[in-house]
Every structure is written in C-alpha cells, then in structure tokens.
Amino acid sequence: MPVLIRQAVPADVPALRVLIDASVRQLQAGDYTPSQLESALETVYGIDSQLIEDGTYYAAQSDATLVGCGGWSKRKTLFGGDRWTGRQDDLLDPHRDAARIRAFFVDPLWSRRGIGTLILEACESAAKAAGFTRLEMGATLTGVPFYRVKGYIELEHLAVPLANGESLAIVRMAKEV
C-alpha cells in the first residue's frame, strides 16, 4: 500500500498518541525496561504541539491510518513532547545552529518498511530548505542503528531523568547536510 507523508495537523493528535504509545511499548522493549518506558511515556515522549504548530511534524499515512510520525525543529529543544519540562522553545540560527530531528515513531505493524526513511528524508529536505546545514537529535537506543545507517554520528551519551527516579539512555547524534 502506498504511504503518503504529509504535515501533521491538530486533528491527528488522538491517533498520534495511540501510535506513539504502541511504538514505544513494542519497538523499544528490547532496549529499555517496562518501568522506563512507562515513565518516559508520562514525562518525556508524546505529542509536541509546537512541532505541529510550526508545520515541521509529519504524519505517514496509508489509506486513513497513521503508520508513522516524526519531525524536525528550528527550536532549541533536543527531545521531549509537551510534558517534558526541559523544553527550550527559542529559535535556532540556521547559520550557527543545527536543526533538530525530533519525535520519530512507527507503528509496530509497519516497522522495517521504509516509513522512518521517508519521514527522515522529508525532514532533512525541509531543514535544508530552511537554511540549516547541520542536523542533530537525541536518539533512543532503539533508533541509533537506523540513524547510523542514515549518516548520523554519535556525539555523546545522555541519561534523561524520569519521574520514577530512573533514567532513559539516549544518544546525541549529528549529521551535515
């Protein structure tokens, strides 16, 4: 079935929440404990309405079903949805700063079918068109192999504090475009 990549809109939020929860619980289960995932869903992961408002968040759709999502940002926040308290919504300078690749999730039933690649290509093209020459992200351990194949290099390992007292390991990665 063909997959359409389009800008996400506020009406997509309920379906995106279901998609993100399923993606996290199933696709990240090999890299994080159930308690880490549940706490991350409560405090870190989730919808980033600023990305939707900025027009930089994409939905992958097959027929009427959302099968993936992801975006890029011209703001300082490296990771985290609306619930994340470490947000920095100041605008980045494309001549000095790296655009952020953000919030990628794929429906587990659609994983390994090129959905992430389609969304990433849309994000990289849009960020480049906006004048950015570098991209950066906070990748989950699950996403690191995918981003490596796409030309991203590891810069540092981070531990994101979770509300339950645990932490979530992520890897800051970057790429020149």
GROMACS .gro file of C-alpha atoms in nm:
model
  177
    1MET     CA    1   0.000   0.000   0.000
    2PRO     CA    2   0.130   0.347  -0.080
    3VAL     CA    3   0.232   0.574   0.206
    4LEU     CA    4   0.172   0.950   0.198
    5ILE     CA    5   0.398   1.181   0.401
    6ARG     CA    6   0.213   1.499   0.497
    7GLN     CA    7   0.225   1.768   0.761
    8ALA     CA    8   0.060   1.661   1.083
    9VAL     CA    9  -0.237   1.871   1.195
   10PRO     CA   10  -0.403   1.913   1.535
   11ALA     CA   11  -0.683   1.673   1.435
   12ASP     CA   12  -0.417   1.396   1.413
   13VAL     CA   13  -0.327   1.421   1.784
   14PRO     CA   14  -0.556   1.141   1.915
   15ALA     CA   15  -0.429   0.894   1.652
   16LEU     CA   16  -0.069   1.008   1.707
   17ARG     CA   17  -0.100   0.937   2.082
   18VAL     CA   18  -0.212   0.580   2.012
   19LEU     CA   19   0.066   0.535   1.755
   20ILE     CA   20   0.336   0.670   1.988
   21ASP     CA   21   0.225   0.452   2.280
   22ALA     CA   22   0.224   0.136   2.066
   23SER     CA   23   0.558   0.220   1.906
   24VAL     CA   24   0.730   0.286   2.238
   25ARG     CA   25   0.588  -0.016   2.420
   26GLN     CA   26   0.663  -0.263   2.141
   27LEU     CA   27   0.961  -0.138   1.943
   28GLN     CA   28   1.166  -0.005   2.235
   29ALA     CA   29   1.102  -0.301   2.468
   30GLY     CA   30   1.436  -0.461   2.382
   31ASP     CA   31   1.635  -0.155   2.488
   32TYR     CA   32   1.453  -0.026   2.796
   33THR     CA   33   1.271  -0.178   3.092
   34PRO     CA   34   0.891  -0.163   3.115
   35SER     CA   35   0.916   0.087   3.402
   36GLN     CA   36   1.149   0.313   3.200
   37LEU     CA   37   0.909   0.306   2.905
   38GLU     CA   38   0.602   0.380   3.115
   39SER     CA   39   0.773   0.669   3.292
   40ALA     CA   40   0.909   0.803   2.963
   41LEU     CA   41   0.557   0.795   2.814
   42GLU     CA   42   0.435   1.001   3.111
   43THR     CA   43   0.713   1.262   3.116
   44VAL     CA   44   0.931   1.263   2.801
   45TYR     CA   45   0.766   1.107   2.498
   46GLY     CA   46   0.443   1.221   2.345
   47ILE     CA   47   0.296   1.487   2.124
   48ASP     CA   48   0.497   1.804   2.070
   49SER     CA   49   0.228   2.052   1.972
   50GLN     CA   50   0.495   2.315   1.891
   51LEU     CA   51   0.620   2.098   1.603
   52ILE     CA   52   0.267   2.066   1.468
   53GLU     CA   53   0.211   2.441   1.505
   54ASP     CA   54   0.542   2.515   1.329
   55GLY     CA   55   0.445   2.286   1.039
   56THR     CA   56   0.757   2.072   1.090
   57TYR     CA   57   0.594   1.750   1.210
   58TYR     CA   58   0.495   1.486   0.958
   59ALA     CA   59   0.245   1.202   0.957
   60ALA     CA   60   0.291   0.894   0.742
   61GLN     CA   61  -0.050   0.778   0.627
   62SER     CA   62  -0.167   0.468   0.443
   63ASP     CA   63  -0.532   0.498   0.342
   64ALA     CA   64  -0.687   0.658   0.652
   65THR     CA   65  -0.440   0.504   0.901
   66LEU     CA   66  -0.143   0.686   1.052
   67VAL     CA   67   0.154   0.448   1.037
   68GLY     CA   68   0.439   0.676   1.145
   69CYS     CA   69   0.534   1.025   1.253
   70GLY     CA   70   0.841   1.238   1.300
   71GLY     CA   71   0.966   1.587   1.251
   72TRP     CA   72   1.236   1.846   1.262
   73SER     CA   73   1.259   2.165   1.459
   74LYS     CA   74   1.402   2.511   1.429
   75ARG     CA   75   1.386   2.540   1.811
   76LYS     CA   76   1.645   2.453   2.077
   77THR     CA   77   1.461   2.161   2.238
   78LEU     CA   78   1.655   1.843   2.152
   79PHE     CA   79   1.388   1.592   2.257
   80GLY     CA   80   1.064   1.558   2.453
   81GLY     CA   81   0.696   1.620   2.400
   82ASP     CA   82   0.464   1.875   2.558
   83ARG     CA   83   0.503   1.715   2.904
   84TRP     CA   84   0.883   1.740   2.905
   85THR     CA   85   0.995   2.012   3.147
   86GLY     CA   86   1.335   2.064   2.981
   87ARG     CA   87   1.191   2.240   2.676
   88GLN     CA   88   1.367   2.538   2.518
   89ASP     CA   89   1.146   2.689   2.250
   90ASP     CA   90   1.389   2.966   2.146
   91LEU     CA   91   1.452   2.973   1.772
   92LEU     CA   92   1.778   2.838   1.632
   93ASP     CA   93   2.003   3.031   1.391
   94PRO     CA   94   2.049   2.821   1.073
   95HIS     CA   95   2.392   2.978   1.016
   96ARG     CA   96   2.518   2.874   1.358
   97ASP     CA   97   2.294   2.600   1.498
   98ALA     CA   98   2.186   2.252   1.396
   99ALA     CA   99   1.819   2.186   1.324
  100ARG     CA  100   1.670   1.917   1.549
  101ILE     CA  101   1.537   1.585   1.423
  102ARG     CA  102   1.255   1.500   1.663
  103ALA     CA  103   0.992   1.256   1.782
  104PHE     CA  104   1.009   0.967   1.534
  105PHE     CA  105   0.769   0.679   1.594
  106VAL     CA  106   0.649   0.399   1.364
  107ASP     CA  107   0.350   0.172   1.408
  108PRO     CA  108   0.495  -0.170   1.503
  109LEU     CA  109   0.285  -0.333   1.229
  110TRP     CA  110   0.461  -0.107   0.976
  111SER     CA  111   0.818  -0.125   1.107
  112ARG     CA  112   1.102  -0.214   0.868
  113ARG     CA  113   0.903  -0.096   0.564
  114GLY     CA  114   1.084   0.232   0.498
  115ILE     CA  115   0.842   0.460   0.686
  116GLY     CA  116   1.118   0.613   0.902
  117THR     CA  117   1.332   0.671   0.594
  118LEU     CA  118   1.050   0.853   0.413
  119ILE     CA  119   0.987   1.079   0.712
  120LEU     CA  120   1.359   1.142   0.771
  121GLU     CA  121   1.410   1.237   0.405
  122ALA     CA  122   1.120   1.485   0.428
  123CYS     CA  123   1.267   1.635   0.745
  124GLU     CA  124   1.620   1.663   0.610
  125SER     CA  125   1.498   1.827   0.288
  126ALA     CA  126   1.278   2.076   0.473
  127ALA     CA  127   1.552   2.169   0.723
  128LYS     CA  128   1.800   2.216   0.438
  129ALA     CA  129   1.548   2.434   0.250
  130ALA     CA  130   1.516   2.645   0.568
  131GLY     CA  131   1.892   2.712   0.554
  132PHE     CA  132   2.025   2.456   0.803
  133THR     CA  133   2.346   2.272   0.713
  134ARG     CA  134   2.363   2.052   1.024
  135LEU     CA  135   2.111   1.826   1.193
  136GLU     CA  136   2.115   1.696   1.550
  137MET     CA  137   1.897   1.467   1.759
  138GLY     CA  138   1.857   1.283   2.086
  139ALA     CA  139   1.813   0.926   1.956
  140THR     CA  140   1.673   0.640   2.159
  141LEU     CA  141   1.892   0.332   2.184
  142THR     CA  142   1.640   0.166   1.951
  143GLY     CA  143   1.688   0.437   1.688
  144VAL     CA  144   2.069   0.458   1.694
  145PRO     CA  145   2.134   0.182   1.435
  146PHE     CA  146   1.881   0.339   1.194
  147TYR     CA  147   2.035   0.685   1.223
  148ARG     CA  148   2.390   0.547   1.187
  149VAL     CA  149   2.290   0.392   0.853
  150LYS     CA  150   2.150   0.732   0.751
  151GLY     CA  151   2.486   0.904   0.811
  152TYR     CA  152   2.445   1.034   1.166
  153ILE     CA  153   2.740   1.009   1.403
  154GLU     CA  154   2.730   0.967   1.780
  155LEU     CA  155   2.838   1.273   1.977
  156GLU     CA  156   2.758   1.180   2.337
  157HIS     CA  157   2.553   0.952   2.557
  158LEU     CA  158   2.297   1.118   2.784
  159ALA     CA  159   2.080   0.997   3.072
  160VAL     CA  160   1.740   1.166   3.074
  161PRO     CA  161   1.593   1.174   3.427
  162LEU     CA  162   1.248   1.015   3.457
  163ALA     CA  163   0.975   1.093   3.709
  164ASN     CA  164   1.005   0.747   3.867
  165GLY     CA  165   1.371   0.808   3.963
  166GLU     CA  166   1.516   0.605   3.677
  167SER     CA  167   1.680   0.749   3.367
  168LEU     CA  168   1.642   0.691   2.995
  169ALA     CA  169   1.961   0.647   2.794
  170ILE     CA  170   1.967   0.844   2.469
  171VAL     CA  171   2.244   0.930   2.225
  172ARG     CA  172   2.302   1.278   2.085
  173MET     CA  173   2.377   1.233   1.713
  174ALA     CA  174   2.451   1.473   1.427
  175LYS     CA  175   2.487   1.493   1.051
  176GLU     CA  176   2.600   1.753   0.797
  177VAL     CA  177   2.360   1.809   0.505
   0.00000   0.00000   0.00000
